[in-house]
mmCIF file of C-alpha atoms in Angstrom:
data_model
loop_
_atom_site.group_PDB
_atom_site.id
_atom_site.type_symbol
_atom_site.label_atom_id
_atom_site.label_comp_id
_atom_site.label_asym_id
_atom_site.label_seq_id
_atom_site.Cartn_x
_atom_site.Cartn_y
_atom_site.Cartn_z
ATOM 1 C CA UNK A 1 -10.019 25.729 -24.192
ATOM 2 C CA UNK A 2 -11.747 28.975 -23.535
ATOM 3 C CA UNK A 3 -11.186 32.759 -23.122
ATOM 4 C CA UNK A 4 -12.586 33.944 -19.647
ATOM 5 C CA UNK A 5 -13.874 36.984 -18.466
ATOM 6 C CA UNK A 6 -13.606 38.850 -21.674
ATOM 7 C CA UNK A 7 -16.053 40.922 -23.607
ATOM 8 C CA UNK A 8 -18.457 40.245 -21.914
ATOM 9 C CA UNK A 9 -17.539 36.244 -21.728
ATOM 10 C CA UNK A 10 -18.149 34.697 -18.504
ATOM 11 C CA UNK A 11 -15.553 33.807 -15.805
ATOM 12 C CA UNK A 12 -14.316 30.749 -14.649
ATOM 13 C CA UNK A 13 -17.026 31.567 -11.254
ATOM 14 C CA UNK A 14 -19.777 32.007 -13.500
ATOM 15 C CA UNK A 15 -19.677 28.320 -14.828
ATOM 16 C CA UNK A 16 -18.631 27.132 -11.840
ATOM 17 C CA UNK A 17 -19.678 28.892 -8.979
ATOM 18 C CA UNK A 18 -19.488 25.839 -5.992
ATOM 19 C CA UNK A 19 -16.693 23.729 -6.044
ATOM 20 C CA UNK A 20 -16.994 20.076 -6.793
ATOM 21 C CA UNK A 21 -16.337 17.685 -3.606
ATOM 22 C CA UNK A 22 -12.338 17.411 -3.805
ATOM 23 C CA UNK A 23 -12.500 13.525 -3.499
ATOM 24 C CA UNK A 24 -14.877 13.437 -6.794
ATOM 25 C CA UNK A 25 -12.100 15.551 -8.906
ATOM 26 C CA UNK A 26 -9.513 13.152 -10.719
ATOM 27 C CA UNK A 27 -5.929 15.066 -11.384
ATOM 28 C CA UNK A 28 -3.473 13.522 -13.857
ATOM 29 C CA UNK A 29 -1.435 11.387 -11.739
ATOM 30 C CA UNK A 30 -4.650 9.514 -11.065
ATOM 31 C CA UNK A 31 -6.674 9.576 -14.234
ATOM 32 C CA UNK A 32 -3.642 9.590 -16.753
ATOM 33 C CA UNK A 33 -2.667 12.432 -19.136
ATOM 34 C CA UNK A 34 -1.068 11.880 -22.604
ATOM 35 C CA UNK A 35 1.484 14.603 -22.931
ATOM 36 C CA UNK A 36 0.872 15.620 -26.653
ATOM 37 C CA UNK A 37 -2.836 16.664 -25.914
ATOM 38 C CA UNK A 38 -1.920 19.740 -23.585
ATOM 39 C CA UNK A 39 0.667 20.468 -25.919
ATOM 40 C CA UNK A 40 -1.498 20.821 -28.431
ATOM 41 C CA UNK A 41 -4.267 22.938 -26.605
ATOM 42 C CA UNK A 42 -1.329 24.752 -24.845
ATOM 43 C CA UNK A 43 -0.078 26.486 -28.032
ATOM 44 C CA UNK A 44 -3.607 27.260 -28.715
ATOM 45 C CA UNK A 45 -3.469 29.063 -25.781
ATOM 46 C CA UNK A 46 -0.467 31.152 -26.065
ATOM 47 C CA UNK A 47 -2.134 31.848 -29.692
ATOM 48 C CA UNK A 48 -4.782 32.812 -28.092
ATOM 49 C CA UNK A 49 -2.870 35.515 -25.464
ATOM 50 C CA UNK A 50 -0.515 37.014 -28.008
ATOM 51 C CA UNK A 51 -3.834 37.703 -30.258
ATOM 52 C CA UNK A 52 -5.647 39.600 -27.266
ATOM 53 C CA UNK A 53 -1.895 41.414 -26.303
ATOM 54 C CA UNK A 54 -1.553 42.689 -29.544
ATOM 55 C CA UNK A 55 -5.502 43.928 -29.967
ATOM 56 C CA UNK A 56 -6.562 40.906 -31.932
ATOM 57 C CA UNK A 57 -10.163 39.670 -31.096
ATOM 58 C CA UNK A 58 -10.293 36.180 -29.417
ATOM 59 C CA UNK A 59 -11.520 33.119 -31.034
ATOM 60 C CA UNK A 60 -12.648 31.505 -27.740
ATOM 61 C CA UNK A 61 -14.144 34.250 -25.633
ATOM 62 C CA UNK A 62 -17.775 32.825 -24.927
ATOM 63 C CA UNK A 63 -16.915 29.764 -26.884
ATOM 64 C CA UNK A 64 -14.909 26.410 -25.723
ATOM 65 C CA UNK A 65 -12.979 24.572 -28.107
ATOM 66 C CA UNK A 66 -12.750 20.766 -27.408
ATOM 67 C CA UNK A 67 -10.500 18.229 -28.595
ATOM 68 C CA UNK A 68 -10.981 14.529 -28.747
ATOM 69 C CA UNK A 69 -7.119 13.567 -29.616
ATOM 70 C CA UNK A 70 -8.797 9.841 -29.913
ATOM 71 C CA UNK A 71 -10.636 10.510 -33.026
ATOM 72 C CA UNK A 72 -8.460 13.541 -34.032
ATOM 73 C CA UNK A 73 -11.372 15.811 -34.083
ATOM 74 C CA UNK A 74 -12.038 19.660 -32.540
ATOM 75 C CA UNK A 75 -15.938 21.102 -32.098
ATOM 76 C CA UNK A 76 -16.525 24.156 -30.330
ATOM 77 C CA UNK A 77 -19.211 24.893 -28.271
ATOM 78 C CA UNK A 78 -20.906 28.471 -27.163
ATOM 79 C CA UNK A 79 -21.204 29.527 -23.260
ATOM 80 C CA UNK A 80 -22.755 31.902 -21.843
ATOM 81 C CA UNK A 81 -22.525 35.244 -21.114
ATOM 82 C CA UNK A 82 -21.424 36.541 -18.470
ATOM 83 C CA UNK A 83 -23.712 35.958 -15.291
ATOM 84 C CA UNK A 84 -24.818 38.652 -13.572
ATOM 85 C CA UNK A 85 -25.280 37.497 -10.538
ATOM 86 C CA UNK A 86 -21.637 36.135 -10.674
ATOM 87 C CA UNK A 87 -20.077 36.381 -6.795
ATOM 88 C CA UNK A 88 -16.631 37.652 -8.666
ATOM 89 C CA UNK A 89 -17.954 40.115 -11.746
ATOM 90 C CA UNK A 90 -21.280 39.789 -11.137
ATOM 91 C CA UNK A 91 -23.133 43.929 -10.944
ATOM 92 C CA UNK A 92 -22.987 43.605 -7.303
ATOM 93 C CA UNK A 93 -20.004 40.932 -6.863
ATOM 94 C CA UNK A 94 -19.700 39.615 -2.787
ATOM 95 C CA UNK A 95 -15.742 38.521 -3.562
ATOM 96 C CA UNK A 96 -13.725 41.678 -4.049
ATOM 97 C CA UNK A 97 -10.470 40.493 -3.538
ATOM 98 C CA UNK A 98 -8.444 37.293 -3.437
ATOM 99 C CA UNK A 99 -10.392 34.175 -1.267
ATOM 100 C CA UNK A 100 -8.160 31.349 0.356
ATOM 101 C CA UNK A 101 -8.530 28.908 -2.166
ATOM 102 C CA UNK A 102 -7.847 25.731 0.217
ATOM 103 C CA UNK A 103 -10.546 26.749 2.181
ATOM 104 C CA UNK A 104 -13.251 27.607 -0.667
ATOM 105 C CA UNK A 105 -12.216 24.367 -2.370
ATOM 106 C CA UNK A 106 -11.518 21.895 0.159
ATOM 107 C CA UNK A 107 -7.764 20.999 -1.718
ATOM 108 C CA UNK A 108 -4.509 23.035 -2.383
ATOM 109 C CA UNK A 109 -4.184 23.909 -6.106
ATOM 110 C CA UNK A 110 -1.878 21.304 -7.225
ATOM 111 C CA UNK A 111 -2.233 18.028 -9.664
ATOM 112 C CA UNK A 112 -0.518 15.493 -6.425
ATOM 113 C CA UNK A 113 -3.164 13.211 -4.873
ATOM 114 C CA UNK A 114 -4.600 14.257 -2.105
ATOM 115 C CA UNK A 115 -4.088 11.853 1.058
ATOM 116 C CA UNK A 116 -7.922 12.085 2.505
ATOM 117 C CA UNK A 117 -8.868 11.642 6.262
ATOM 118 C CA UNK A 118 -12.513 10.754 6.365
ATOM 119 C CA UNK A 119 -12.501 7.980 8.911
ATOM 120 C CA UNK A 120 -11.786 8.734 12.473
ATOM 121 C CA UNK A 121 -8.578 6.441 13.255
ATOM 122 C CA UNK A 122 -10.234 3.989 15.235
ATOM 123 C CA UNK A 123 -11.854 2.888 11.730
ATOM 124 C CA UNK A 124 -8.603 2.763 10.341
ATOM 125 C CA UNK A 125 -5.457 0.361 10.481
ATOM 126 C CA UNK A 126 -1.529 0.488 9.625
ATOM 127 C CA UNK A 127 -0.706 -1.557 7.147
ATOM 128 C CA UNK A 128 1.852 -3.446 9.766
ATOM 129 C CA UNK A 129 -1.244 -4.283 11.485
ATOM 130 C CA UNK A 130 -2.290 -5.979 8.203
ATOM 131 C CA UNK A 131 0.648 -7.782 8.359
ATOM 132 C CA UNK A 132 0.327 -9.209 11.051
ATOM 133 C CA UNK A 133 -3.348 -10.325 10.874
ATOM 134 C CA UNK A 134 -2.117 -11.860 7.305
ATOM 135 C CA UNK A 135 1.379 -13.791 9.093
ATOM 136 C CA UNK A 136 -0.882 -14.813 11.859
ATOM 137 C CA UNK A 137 -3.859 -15.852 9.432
ATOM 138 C CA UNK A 138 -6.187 -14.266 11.752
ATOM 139 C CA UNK A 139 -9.151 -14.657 10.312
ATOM 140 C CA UNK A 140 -10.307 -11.198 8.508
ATOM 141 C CA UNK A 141 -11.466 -10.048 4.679
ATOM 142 C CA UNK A 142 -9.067 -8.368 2.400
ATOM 143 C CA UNK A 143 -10.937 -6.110 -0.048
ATOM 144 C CA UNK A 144 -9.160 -4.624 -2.690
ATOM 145 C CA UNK A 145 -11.239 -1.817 -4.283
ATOM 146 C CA UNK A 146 -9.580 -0.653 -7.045
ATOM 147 C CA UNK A 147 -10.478 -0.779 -10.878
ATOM 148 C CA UNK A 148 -9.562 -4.205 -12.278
ATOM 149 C CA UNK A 149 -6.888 -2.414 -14.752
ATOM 150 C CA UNK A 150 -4.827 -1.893 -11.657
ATOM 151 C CA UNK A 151 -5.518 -5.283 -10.214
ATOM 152 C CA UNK A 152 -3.925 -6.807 -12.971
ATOM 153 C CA UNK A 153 -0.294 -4.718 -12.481
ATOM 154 C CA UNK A 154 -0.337 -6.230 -8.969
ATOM 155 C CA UNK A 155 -2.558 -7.109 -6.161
ATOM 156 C CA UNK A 156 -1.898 -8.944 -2.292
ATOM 157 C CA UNK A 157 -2.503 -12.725 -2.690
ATOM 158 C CA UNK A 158 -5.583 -13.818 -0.860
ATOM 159 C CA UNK A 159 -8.002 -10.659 -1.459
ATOM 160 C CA UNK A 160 -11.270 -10.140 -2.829
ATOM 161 C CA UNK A 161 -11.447 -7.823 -5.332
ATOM 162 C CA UNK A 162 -14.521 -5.695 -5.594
ATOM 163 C CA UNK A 163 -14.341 -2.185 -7.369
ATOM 164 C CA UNK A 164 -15.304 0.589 -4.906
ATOM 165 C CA UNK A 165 -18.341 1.670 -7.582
ATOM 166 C CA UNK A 166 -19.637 -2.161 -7.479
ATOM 167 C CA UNK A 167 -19.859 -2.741 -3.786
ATOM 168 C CA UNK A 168 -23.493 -1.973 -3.298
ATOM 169 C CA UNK A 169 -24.091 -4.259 -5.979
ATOM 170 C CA UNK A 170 -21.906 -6.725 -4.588
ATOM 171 C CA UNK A 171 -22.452 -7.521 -0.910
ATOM 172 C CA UNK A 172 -23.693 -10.466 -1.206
ATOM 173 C CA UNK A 173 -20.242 -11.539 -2.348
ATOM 174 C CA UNK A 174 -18.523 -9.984 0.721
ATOM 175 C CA UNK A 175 -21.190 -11.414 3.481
ATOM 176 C CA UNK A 176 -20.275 -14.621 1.622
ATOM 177 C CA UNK A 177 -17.027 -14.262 2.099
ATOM 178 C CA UNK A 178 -17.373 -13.265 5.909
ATOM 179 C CA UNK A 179 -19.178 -16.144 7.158
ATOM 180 C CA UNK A 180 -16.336 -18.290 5.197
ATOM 181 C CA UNK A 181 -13.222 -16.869 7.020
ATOM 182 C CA UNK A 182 -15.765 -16.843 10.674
ATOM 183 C CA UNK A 183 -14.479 -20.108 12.653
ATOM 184 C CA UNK A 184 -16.669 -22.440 13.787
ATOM 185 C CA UNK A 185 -19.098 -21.132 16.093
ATOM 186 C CA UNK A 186 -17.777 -17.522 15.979
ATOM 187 C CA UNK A 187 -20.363 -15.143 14.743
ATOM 188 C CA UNK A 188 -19.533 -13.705 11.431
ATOM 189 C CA UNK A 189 -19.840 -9.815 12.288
ATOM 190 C CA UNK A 190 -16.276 -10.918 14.449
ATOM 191 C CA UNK A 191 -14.813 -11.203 11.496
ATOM 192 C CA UNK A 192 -12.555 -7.688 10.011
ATOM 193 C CA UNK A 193 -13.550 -6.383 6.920
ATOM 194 C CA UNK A 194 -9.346 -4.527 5.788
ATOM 195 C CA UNK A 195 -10.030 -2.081 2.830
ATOM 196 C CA UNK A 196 -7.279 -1.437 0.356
ATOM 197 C CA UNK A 197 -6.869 0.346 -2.619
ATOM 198 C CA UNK A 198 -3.330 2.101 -4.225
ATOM 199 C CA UNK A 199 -3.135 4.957 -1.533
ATOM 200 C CA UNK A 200 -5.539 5.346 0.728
ATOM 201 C CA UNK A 201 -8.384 7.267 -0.223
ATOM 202 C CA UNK A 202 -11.344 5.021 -2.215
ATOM 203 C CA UNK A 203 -10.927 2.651 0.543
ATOM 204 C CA UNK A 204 -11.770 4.852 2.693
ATOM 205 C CA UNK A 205 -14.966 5.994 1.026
ATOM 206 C CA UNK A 206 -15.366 1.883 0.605
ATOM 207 C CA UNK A 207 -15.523 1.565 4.824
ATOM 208 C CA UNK A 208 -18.632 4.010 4.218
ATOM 209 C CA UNK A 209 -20.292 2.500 2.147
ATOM 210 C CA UNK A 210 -19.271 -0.769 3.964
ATOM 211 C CA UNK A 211 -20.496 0.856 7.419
ATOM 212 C CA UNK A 212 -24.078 1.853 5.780
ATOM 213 C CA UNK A 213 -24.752 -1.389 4.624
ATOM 214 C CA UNK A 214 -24.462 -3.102 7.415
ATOM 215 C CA UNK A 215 -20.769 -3.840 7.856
ATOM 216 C CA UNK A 216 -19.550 -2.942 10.986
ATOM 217 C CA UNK A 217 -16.618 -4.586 11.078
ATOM 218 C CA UNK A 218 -14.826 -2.708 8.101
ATOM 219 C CA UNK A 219 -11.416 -1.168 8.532
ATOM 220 C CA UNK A 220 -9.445 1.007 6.218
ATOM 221 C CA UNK A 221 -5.457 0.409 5.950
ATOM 222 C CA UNK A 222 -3.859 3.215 5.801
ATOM 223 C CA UNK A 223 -1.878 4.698 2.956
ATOM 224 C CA UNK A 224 -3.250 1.526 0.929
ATOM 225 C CA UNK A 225 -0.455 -0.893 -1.387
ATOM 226 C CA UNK A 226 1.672 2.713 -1.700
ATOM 227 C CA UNK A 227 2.566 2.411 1.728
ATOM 228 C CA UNK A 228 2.652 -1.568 1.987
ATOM 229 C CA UNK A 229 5.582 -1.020 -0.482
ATOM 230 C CA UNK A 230 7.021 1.463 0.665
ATOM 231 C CA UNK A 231 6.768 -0.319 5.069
ATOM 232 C CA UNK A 232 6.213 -3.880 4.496
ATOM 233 C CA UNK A 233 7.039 -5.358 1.200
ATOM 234 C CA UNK A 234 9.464 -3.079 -0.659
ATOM 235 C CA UNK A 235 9.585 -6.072 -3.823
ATOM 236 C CA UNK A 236 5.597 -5.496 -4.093
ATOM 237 C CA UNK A 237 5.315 -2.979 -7.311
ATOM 238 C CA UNK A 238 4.375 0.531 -6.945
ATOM 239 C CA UNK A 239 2.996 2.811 -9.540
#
């Protein structure tokens, strides 16, 4: 918690003045919130407004207050002044009014995941297209991407499960497992590499890495097991 752009206390532009890519940022319905903690700094915060409404100086203006609710513990930290080269209260600021923040950030200002499209759709397959390639048992490589925590609520039977921040340790494991689904006498780069993750998005960023490794054959399915649920499989879990 902090006090912005207030006695001389920075602004949110000064400490952050370029956005961070909007597929790096993790929102709560991806990352998890526990609804006590911003509770908790939340009435800090209204504290903290009533105090500067009634003339009270503010506790946090230049200074951040963080809480680690896992060992029950606050520290606070100083910033900053405010920078004078700031674009938004800097001496001579460039912004002077208010920017279109989809635009400057790259994402609309809400906590829903964002459904990415970095792959140009000929990189890209429906997950009724992964059906079918799985009912016919043409031959092809399932890679599941996600973090192991949500392998184990449910996963597609038959899959290799790499997460998407091991794959350029593990590709090894995925050539292997190409030149084992190739037939006989078919050359392994024939062989599909399908992507999947929970919605879409890391598996996309998977056929990238994929691609600049040396996999050419890597697909993304689109929308991920949300959408397999939700179009193919309606008893398959979805969180």
């Amino acid at each position: 918690l902090t006090v912005y752009n207030l006695d001389g206390g920075p602004c949110y532009r000064c400490i952050f003045p370029v956005p961070p890519l909007p597929e790096t940022v993790t929102n709560c319905s991806e990352g998890g919130v526990l609804g006590v903690v911003p509770g908790i700094i939340g009435s800090i915060q209204a504290l903290e407004v009533i105090k500067i409404i009634v003339g009270m100086p503010a506790a946090f203006s230049q200074k951040m207050l963080l809480l680690d609710a896992e060992l029950g513990s606050f520290r606070t930290v100083r910033l900053r002044a405010k920078n004078a080269d700031c674009a938004v209260c800097g001496i001579n600021p460039s912004i002077t009014a208010p920017i279109d923040y989809v635009q400057f950030c790259g994402a609309s200002a809400h906590d829903k995941t964002p459904d990415l499209s970095l792959l140009e759709p000929h990189k890209r397959i429906s997950v009724e297209q992964l059906r079918q390639a799985r009912d016919a048992r043409t031959p092809h490589v399932l890679l599941d991407v996600r973090d192991k925590i949500q392998v184990d609520i449910c996963a597609l039977d038959r899959s290799l499960h790499i997460p998407l921040n091991k794959l350029d340790d593990e590709i090894g494991a995925i050539t292997d497992r190409i030149r084992a689904a190739a037939p006989p006498g078919a050359p392994p780069e024939s062989v599909p590499v399908y992507a999947i993750c929970r919605r879409g998005n890391d598996s996309q960023l998977a056929v990238q890495k994929l691609k600049a490794r040396g996999i050419a054959n890597a697909l993304d399915v689109i929308g991920g097991l949300r959408e397999w649920s939700r179009s193919v499989d309606p008893t398959f879990p979805s969180y």
